[in-house]
Amino acid sequence: MNLPTKAIIGTQWGDEGKGKITDCLAEDADFVVRFQGGTNAGHTIGIGDEIFKLHLLPSGILRRGVMAVIGNGVVVDPEELLEEIRMVESRGIAVEGLRISDRANVIMPYHKILDGAEEKSRGPKGVGTTGRGIGPCYSDKISRYGVRIGDLTDKATLEEKINMIFPTKLRLIAAFGAPPLDAVKDIIDTYSSYGSALGKYVTDTSVMINEAIRNGKKVLFEGAQGTMLDIDHGTYPYVTSSSCVTGGICTGAGVPPSSIKEVVGVVKAYTTRVGHGPFVTELTSGLGEYLQKRGGEFGTTTGRARRCGWLDLVVVRHAVRINGITSLAITKIDVLNGMEELRIATDYEIDGQIVKDFPSSISKLVRAKPIYQEFDGWKDWTKDETEKIISNGYRTLPIEMRRYLRFISSNVAVPIGIVSLGPKRDETMYLRNKKWEN
Ligand code: IMP
């Protein structure tokens, strides 16, 4: 069946610009669905002169008439979600299209406390988490200690669950010497009030999405983080705690694999990562700092400066293979404007051997040296010129930029569908005729 469904997946360590690409493709979509992650995500979207920073709300919320779904695989911090709803409403955005899965797990106050405590106890070997309680919440989900969104709307169940979980959490928190929790009764009352506030949005979202797909609706699955932060396929243990890859859509939204038709891999034209862990093409010289400033590479969620480096195609090929990427969206290529010379890593050299596939071992990665291909840079241009370039099409991009783009596409054997030349909606070049016909 010719399904109009698309997935937007990060091919690097997150922050590739998935929010903007989702927002662009959401223009004609009926549903935008988040399937993993939580408030650790930060999606920045520029509309006119306004900038929206979203953490939990699917980016589709900014498009009128689009259903914005938080799937069961997301971990929901209800306090943050209500705050985000208030923020967008105060800026004139309606949220009646929001739906939240009754099966989604809830981030509880002890998850946030334990996230900080676990990081502290790891000392210099810390993951560098966002401190939003993500890891402890997913751990509780897997060990069947989780509170789900559906529980918040049923006070008796909520009370029973929290009373059962609470003593263990108190012992853990005391063992870590972490700050104490509020009284159990207060937590139950607060979370029950969140349930009352969110109740109108809560439903079985899997039923809804599958019905939409059956009826030929355009459904966009919005990934958060990226393949290299995936719990299985990323640079473990320097990863997040969810499945950020295409496979995560099936479990995190409750849809069969056959319902995912196209997979758009979002590739930033260079590489960044926040937090700790190996990064083979990292630029620790002034060039890294230059990219950080020019690209505004500071975390949307934590404000931390992102580490920057050259584009790494060993990483992107890993992502292409695991996600079944069918087209690429290249973002932030304008950040490279005006640089004299550019590099792209095609392979690694580890202990004298050429390595083409991304290794699983952190100790190997630490020894990996990038093998680079060099490229001439292209001239800078003004913001006004971007408009002209976009309306005149791909051929008006500088020849050196086209060479850079062509190299990426042929090396990873996937066509480019979108080139993003700035943060705004209209700073986007589509290399295919229609956005939903790849
Ligand atoms: P956590 O997801 O807060 O547990 O953090 C685990 C790792 O993932 C840390 O290195 C974070 O910096 C990173 N991380 C989590 N979410 C994002 C994101 O949206 N963009 C980039 N890095 C992220």
Coordinates of C-alpha atoms and ligand atoms in Angstrom, one line a residue:
M1 CA 0.0 0.0 0.0
N2 CA 1.3 3.5 -0.8
L3 CA 1.2 4.9 2.7
P4 CA 1.8 8.6 3.2
T5 CA 3.8 8.1 6.4
K6 CA 7.3 9.5 7.1
A7 CA 9.7 9.3 10.0
I8 CA 12.2 12.0 10.9
I9 CA 15.3 10.6 12.5
G10 CA 18.5 12.1 13.8
T11 CA 21.6 10.5 12.2
Q12 CA 24.1 12.0 14.7
W13 CA 24.1 12.9 18.4
G14 CA 20.8 14.9 18.3
D15 CA 20.5 18.6 17.6
E16 CA 20.5 18.0 13.9
G17 CA 17.6 20.3 13.3
K18 CA 14.8 17.7 13.4
G19 CA 12.3 20.2 14.9
K20 CA 12.6 22.5 11.9
I21 CA 12.4 19.7 9.4
T22 CA 9.4 18.2 11.2
D23 CA 7.7 21.6 11.2
C24 CA 8.3 22.0 7.5
L25 CA 6.9 18.6 6.6
A26 CA 4.1 19.1 9.1
E27 CA 2.6 21.8 6.8
D28 CA 0.7 19.2 4.9
A29 CA 0.6 16.5 7.6
D30 CA -2.5 15.3 9.5
F31 CA -0.6 13.8 12.5
V32 CA 2.8 14.4 14.1
V33 CA 3.7 11.7 16.6
R34 CA 6.5 11.7 19.2
F35 CA 7.5 8.1 20.1
Q36 CA 10.5 8.4 22.5
G37 CA 12.5 10.7 24.8
G38 CA 11.1 13.3 27.0
T39 CA 12.0 16.8 28.2
N40 CA 15.7 16.0 27.5
A41 CA 14.7 16.9 23.9
G42 CA 14.8 20.5 22.7
H43 CA 13.4 21.3 19.3
T44 CA 13.9 24.9 18.2
I45 CA 11.5 26.2 15.5
G46 CA 11.6 29.7 13.9
I47 CA 8.4 31.1 12.6
G48 CA 8.7 34.6 11.2
D49 CA 10.6 36.5 13.8
E50 CA 9.4 34.2 16.6
I51 CA 11.4 31.3 18.1
F52 CA 9.6 28.4 19.7
K53 CA 11.6 26.0 22.0
L54 CA 9.7 22.8 22.5
H55 CA 10.7 19.9 24.7
L56 CA 7.7 17.6 24.9
L57 CA 5.0 18.9 22.6
P58 CA 5.4 17.4 19.1
S59 CA 6.5 20.1 16.6
G60 CA 3.2 19.7 14.7
I61 CA 1.5 21.6 17.5
L62 CA 2.6 24.8 15.7
R63 CA 0.6 23.9 12.6
R64 CA -3.2 24.5 12.7
G65 CA -5.3 21.4 12.2
V66 CA -2.5 19.0 12.8
M67 CA -3.0 16.3 15.5
A68 CA 0.0 16.3 17.8
V69 CA 0.5 13.0 19.6
I70 CA 2.7 12.0 22.5
G71 CA 3.1 8.2 22.1
N72 CA 3.5 5.5 24.7
G73 CA 7.3 5.4 24.3
V74 CA 7.7 9.0 25.5
V75 CA 8.4 9.7 29.2
V76 CA 6.2 12.6 30.2
D77 CA 7.0 15.1 32.9
P78 CA 3.4 16.4 33.5
E79 CA 4.5 19.6 35.3
E80 CA 6.8 20.6 32.3
L81 CA 4.1 19.6 29.8
L82 CA 1.5 21.8 31.5
E83 CA 4.0 24.6 31.5
E84 CA 4.8 24.1 27.8
I85 CA 1.0 24.1 27.0
R86 CA 0.6 27.4 28.9
M87 CA 3.6 28.8 27.0
V88 CA 2.4 28.0 23.5
E89 CA -1.2 29.1 24.4
S90 CA 0.0 32.4 25.7
R91 CA 1.6 32.9 22.3
G92 CA -1.7 32.2 20.4
I93 CA -1.2 28.5 19.6
A94 CA -4.2 26.3 20.2
V95 CA -3.5 22.8 21.6
E96 CA -6.8 21.1 21.0
G97 CA -5.1 18.7 18.7
L98 CA -2.9 17.3 21.5
R99 CA -3.2 13.7 22.5
I100 CA -1.2 11.8 25.1
S101 CA -1.0 8.0 25.3
D102 CA -2.4 6.5 28.5
R103 CA 0.5 4.1 28.4
A104 CA 3.3 6.7 28.5
N105 CA 5.4 6.6 31.6
V106 CA 5.5 9.5 34.0
I107 CA 8.6 11.3 35.2
M108 CA 8.2 11.5 39.0
P109 CA 10.1 13.8 41.4
Y110 CA 12.4 10.9 42.5
H111 CA 13.5 10.3 38.9
K112 CA 14.9 13.8 38.7
I113 CA 16.6 13.5 42.1
L114 CA 18.1 10.1 41.2
D115 CA 19.3 11.3 37.8
G116 CA 21.4 14.0 39.5
A117 CA 22.6 11.6 42.3
E118 CA 23.6 8.8 39.8
E119 CA 25.5 11.3 37.7
K120 CA 27.3 12.6 40.8
S121 CA 28.2 9.1 41.9
R122 CA 29.8 8.3 38.5
G123 CA 32.2 11.2 39.0
P124 CA 34.4 12.0 36.0
K125 CA 32.8 9.0 34.1
G126 CA 29.4 10.7 34.2
V127 CA 27.2 10.5 31.0
G128 CA 26.5 14.3 31.2
T129 CA 22.7 13.8 31.2
T130 CA 20.3 16.6 30.9
G131 CA 19.2 16.0 34.5
R132 CA 15.5 15.6 33.5
G133 CA 15.0 12.2 35.1
I134 CA 15.0 10.3 31.8
G135 CA 17.3 7.4 32.7
P136 CA 15.7 6.6 36.1
C137 CA 12.2 6.8 34.5
Y138 CA 13.0 4.4 31.7
S139 CA 14.7 2.1 34.2
D140 CA 11.5 2.0 36.3
K141 CA 9.5 1.3 33.2
I142 CA 11.6 -1.7 32.3
S143 CA 11.7 -3.0 35.9
R144 CA 7.9 -2.5 36.1
Y145 CA 8.0 0.2 38.7
G146 CA 6.6 2.8 36.4
V147 CA 3.7 5.2 36.9
R148 CA 1.8 5.7 33.6
I149 CA -0.2 8.6 32.4
G150 CA -3.4 6.6 32.7
D151 CA -2.7 6.1 36.4
L152 CA -2.8 9.9 37.0
T153 CA -6.4 10.0 36.1
D154 CA -7.3 7.3 38.6
K155 CA -6.4 8.4 42.1
A156 CA -7.0 5.1 43.8
T157 CA -4.5 3.3 41.4
L158 CA -2.1 6.2 41.7
E159 CA -2.1 6.0 45.5
E160 CA -1.6 2.3 45.5
K161 CA 1.3 2.4 43.0
I162 CA 3.1 5.3 44.7
N163 CA 2.7 3.8 48.1
M164 CA 4.2 0.6 46.9
I165 CA 7.2 2.4 45.1
F166 CA 7.9 5.1 47.6
P167 CA 9.8 3.2 50.4
T168 CA 12.3 1.8 47.8
K169 CA 12.9 5.3 46.4
L170 CA 13.4 6.8 49.8
R171 CA 16.0 4.1 50.7
L172 CA 17.8 4.8 47.4
I173 CA 17.8 8.6 47.8
A174 CA 19.1 8.2 51.4
A175 CA 21.9 5.9 50.2
F176 CA 23.0 8.5 47.7
G177 CA 22.7 11.2 50.3
A178 CA 20.5 13.1 47.8
P179 CA 18.0 15.9 48.7
P180 CA 14.8 14.5 50.4
L181 CA 11.5 14.0 48.6
D182 CA 8.2 15.7 49.4
A183 CA 5.8 13.8 51.6
V184 CA 4.1 10.9 49.8
K185 CA 0.6 12.4 50.2
D186 CA 1.7 15.7 48.6
I187 CA 3.1 13.9 45.6
I188 CA 0.0 11.9 45.2
D189 CA -2.2 15.0 45.4
T190 CA 0.0 17.0 43.0
Y191 CA 0.2 14.2 40.4
S192 CA -3.5 13.5 40.7
S193 CA -4.1 17.2 39.9
Y194 CA -1.8 16.9 36.9
G195 CA -4.0 14.0 35.8
S196 CA -7.1 16.2 36.1
A197 CA -5.5 18.9 34.0
L198 CA -4.2 16.6 31.3
G199 CA -7.1 14.1 31.3
K200 CA -8.9 15.6 28.3
Y201 CA -5.9 14.9 26.1
V202 CA -5.3 11.3 27.3
T203 CA -6.3 8.4 25.1
D204 CA -5.2 5.1 23.5
T205 CA -3.0 6.8 20.8
S206 CA -2.1 3.6 19.1
V207 CA -5.7 3.0 18.2
M208 CA -5.9 6.5 16.9
I209 CA -2.7 6.4 14.8
N210 CA -3.4 3.1 13.3
E211 CA -6.9 4.2 12.3
A212 CA -5.4 7.4 10.7
I213 CA -2.9 5.3 8.7
R214 CA -5.7 3.0 7.5
N215 CA -7.6 6.0 6.4
G216 CA -4.7 7.3 4.3
K217 CA -3.9 10.2 6.6
K218 CA -0.5 11.8 6.4
V219 CA 1.4 10.8 9.5
L220 CA 4.8 12.1 10.5
F221 CA 6.8 10.3 13.3
E222 CA 9.1 12.9 15.0
G223 CA 12.3 11.4 16.4
A224 CA 14.1 13.0 19.3
Q225 CA 17.8 12.8 20.1
G226 CA 19.7 10.8 17.4
T227 CA 21.0 7.4 16.4
M228 CA 24.3 7.9 18.2
L229 CA 22.4 8.5 21.4
D230 CA 20.2 5.4 20.9
I231 CA 20.3 3.0 23.9
D232 CA 21.4 0.0 21.7
H233 CA 23.1 1.6 18.6
G234 CA 24.7 4.7 20.1
T235 CA 28.0 5.2 21.9
Y236 CA 26.9 3.2 25.0
P237 CA 27.0 4.1 27.8
Y238 CA 27.2 7.8 26.7
V239 CA 23.7 7.6 25.3
T240 CA 20.1 8.4 26.3
S241 CA 17.8 5.7 27.6
S242 CA 15.4 5.3 24.7
S243 CA 15.3 3.9 21.2
C244 CA 15.8 6.9 19.0
V245 CA 15.9 4.9 15.8
T246 CA 13.2 3.9 13.3
G247 CA 12.6 0.6 15.2
G248 CA 11.6 2.7 18.2
I249 CA 8.6 3.9 16.3
C250 CA 6.9 0.5 16.4
T251 CA 7.2 0.1 20.1
G252 CA 6.9 3.8 21.0
A253 CA 3.8 4.6 19.0
G254 CA 2.2 1.1 18.7
V255 CA 2.3 0.7 15.0
P256 CA 3.5 -2.2 12.8
P257 CA 6.8 -1.9 10.8
S258 CA 4.9 -2.0 7.6
S259 CA 3.3 1.4 8.5
I260 CA 6.6 3.3 8.1
K261 CA 7.1 4.2 4.5
E262 CA 9.7 6.9 4.2
V263 CA 12.5 7.7 6.6
V264 CA 14.1 11.1 6.4
G265 CA 17.6 11.1 8.0
V266 CA 18.5 14.5 9.3
V267 CA 22.2 15.3 8.9
K268 CA 23.7 18.5 10.2
A269 CA 26.5 19.6 7.7
Y270 CA 29.0 19.2 10.5
T271 CA 28.9 17.3 13.8
T272 CA 28.0 18.3 17.4
R273 CA 27.5 16.5 20.6
V274 CA 26.5 17.5 24.1
G275 CA 27.6 15.6 27.2
H276 CA 30.4 13.2 27.5
G277 CA 31.7 10.3 25.3
P278 CA 33.9 9.8 22.3
F279 CA 33.7 12.1 19.3
V280 CA 36.2 11.1 16.6
T281 CA 36.0 14.3 14.4
E282 CA 35.9 16.7 17.3
L283 CA 37.6 20.0 16.7
T284 CA 39.2 21.1 19.9
S285 CA 41.0 24.0 18.2
G286 CA 39.6 27.5 17.5
L287 CA 37.6 26.0 14.5
G288 CA 35.4 24.1 16.9
E289 CA 34.7 27.3 18.8
Y290 CA 34.0 29.1 15.6
L291 CA 31.4 26.5 14.5
Q292 CA 29.9 26.7 18.0
K293 CA 29.4 30.5 17.8
R294 CA 28.4 30.7 14.2
G295 CA 26.0 27.8 14.5
G296 CA 24.6 28.9 17.9
E297 CA 25.5 25.5 19.2
F298 CA 24.2 25.8 22.8
G299 CA 21.8 23.3 24.2
T300 CA 18.1 24.2 23.9
T301 CA 17.4 22.2 27.1
T302 CA 20.4 22.9 29.3
G303 CA 22.1 25.8 27.6
R304 CA 25.4 23.8 27.6
A305 CA 27.9 24.5 24.9
R306 CA 27.9 21.7 22.3
R307 CA 31.2 20.1 21.2
C308 CA 31.7 20.7 17.5
G309 CA 33.6 18.8 14.7
W310 CA 33.7 17.9 11.1
L311 CA 31.0 15.9 9.4
D312 CA 31.5 12.1 10.1
L313 CA 30.1 9.8 7.4
V314 CA 31.1 6.7 9.4
V315 CA 28.4 7.9 11.8
V316 CA 25.9 8.8 9.0
R317 CA 26.4 5.4 7.3
H318 CA 25.7 3.6 10.6
A319 CA 22.5 5.6 10.9
V320 CA 21.5 4.9 7.3
R321 CA 21.8 1.2 7.8
I322 CA 20.0 1.0 11.2
N323 CA 17.2 3.3 10.3
G324 CA 16.6 2.4 6.6
I325 CA 16.9 6.0 5.6
T326 CA 15.3 6.8 2.3
S327 CA 16.3 10.5 1.9
L328 CA 18.5 13.0 3.6
A329 CA 17.7 16.4 5.0
I330 CA 21.0 18.4 5.2
T331 CA 20.7 21.1 7.8
K332 CA 22.8 24.2 8.8
I333 CA 25.0 24.1 5.8
D334 CA 24.9 27.9 5.8
V335 CA 26.9 27.8 9.0
L336 CA 29.9 26.6 6.8
N337 CA 29.5 29.6 4.4
G338 CA 32.8 31.6 4.2
M339 CA 35.1 28.8 5.4
E340 CA 38.1 28.4 3.2
E341 CA 38.5 24.6 3.5
L342 CA 36.3 21.9 4.8
R343 CA 36.7 18.3 5.8
I344 CA 34.5 15.2 5.9
A345 CA 35.6 12.0 7.6
T346 CA 34.9 8.9 5.4
D347 CA 36.6 6.2 7.5
Y348 CA 38.6 5.6 10.7
E349 CA 42.0 4.3 11.2
I350 CA 42.3 2.2 14.4
D351 CA 45.5 0.5 15.3
G352 CA 46.7 0.7 11.7
Q353 CA 43.5 -0.8 10.3
I354 CA 41.0 1.0 8.1
V355 CA 37.6 0.8 9.7
K356 CA 34.4 1.6 7.7
D357 CA 31.7 0.5 10.2
F358 CA 31.1 2.4 13.5
P359 CA 32.7 0.3 16.3
S360 CA 30.8 -0.6 19.4
S361 CA 33.8 -0.4 21.7
I362 CA 34.4 2.9 23.4
S363 CA 38.1 2.1 23.9
K364 CA 38.5 1.5 20.2
L365 CA 36.7 4.7 19.4
V366 CA 39.0 6.6 21.6
R367 CA 41.9 5.4 19.5
A368 CA 40.2 6.0 16.2
K369 CA 41.7 8.6 13.9
P370 CA 39.5 10.1 11.2
I371 CA 40.4 9.7 7.6
Y372 CA 39.4 12.9 5.9
Q373 CA 38.5 14.1 2.4
E374 CA 39.1 17.8 1.9
F375 CA 36.8 20.2 0.1
D376 CA 37.1 23.8 -1.0
G377 CA 34.8 26.1 0.9
W378 CA 32.4 28.6 -0.7
K379 CA 31.7 32.3 -0.2
D380 CA 29.4 33.7 2.4
W381 CA 26.2 35.4 1.5
T382 CA 23.7 37.7 3.2
K383 CA 20.3 36.6 4.6
D384 CA 18.6 38.5 1.7
E385 CA 20.5 36.4 -0.8
T386 CA 19.2 33.2 0.8
E387 CA 15.7 34.1 -0.4
K388 CA 17.0 34.6 -4.0
I389 CA 19.0 31.4 -3.9
I390 CA 16.0 29.4 -2.7
S391 CA 13.7 30.8 -5.3
N392 CA 16.2 30.2 -8.1
G393 CA 16.8 26.6 -7.0
Y394 CA 19.6 24.1 -6.4
R395 CA 21.7 25.1 -9.4
T396 CA 22.3 28.6 -7.9
L397 CA 24.0 27.1 -4.8
P398 CA 27.8 27.6 -5.1
I399 CA 29.5 24.8 -7.0
E400 CA 31.7 23.9 -4.0
M401 CA 28.6 23.5 -1.8
R402 CA 27.0 21.2 -4.4
R403 CA 30.2 19.2 -4.5
Y404 CA 30.1 18.9 -0.7
L405 CA 26.4 17.8 -0.9
R406 CA 26.9 15.4 -3.7
F407 CA 29.8 13.7 -1.9
I408 CA 27.6 13.1 1.2
S409 CA 24.8 11.6 -0.8
S410 CA 27.0 9.3 -2.9
N411 CA 29.1 8.2 0.0
V412 CA 26.1 7.1 2.1
A413 CA 24.1 6.1 -1.1
V414 CA 21.0 8.0 -0.2
P415 CA 19.5 10.9 -2.2
I416 CA 19.1 14.4 -0.6
G417 CA 15.5 15.6 -0.3
I418 CA 15.9 18.8 1.6
V419 CA 18.7 21.4 2.2
S420 CA 18.1 23.7 5.0
L421 CA 19.9 27.1 4.7
G422 CA 18.7 28.8 7.9
P423 CA 16.5 28.3 10.9
K424 CA 13.3 29.7 9.3
R425 CA 10.6 27.8 7.4
D426 CA 11.2 29.7 4.2
E427 CA 15.0 29.1 4.4
T428 CA 14.5 25.6 3.1
M429 CA 15.2 24.1 -0.4
Y430 CA 13.2 21.0 -1.5
L431 CA 15.0 19.0 -4.1
R432 CA 11.9 16.9 -4.9
N433 CA 8.7 18.3 -6.3
K434 CA 6.3 17.8 -3.6
K435 CA 7.2 17.5 0.1
W436 CA 5.1 14.3 0.6
E437 CA 6.1 12.6 -2.6
N438 CA 9.7 11.4 -2.3
Ligands
IMP1 P1 19.6 12.1 29.2 O1 18.8 11.8 27.9 O2 19.2 13.3 29.9 O3 19.7 10.9 30.1 O4 21.2 12.3 28.7 C1 22.0 11.3 28.1 C2 22.8 11.9 27.0 O5 22.1 12.3 25.9 C3 23.6 13.1 27.5 O6 24.9 13.1 26.8 C4 22.8 14.3 26.9 O7 23.5 15.4 26.7 C5 22.3 13.6 25.6 N1 21.0 14.2 25.1 C6 19.8 13.9 25.6 N2 18.8 14.6 24.9 C7 19.5 15.3 23.9 C8 19.1 16.1 22.9 O8 17.9 16.3 22.6 N3 20.1 16.6 22.1 C9 21.4 16.3 22.3 N4 21.8 15.5 23.2 C10 20.9 15.0 24.1

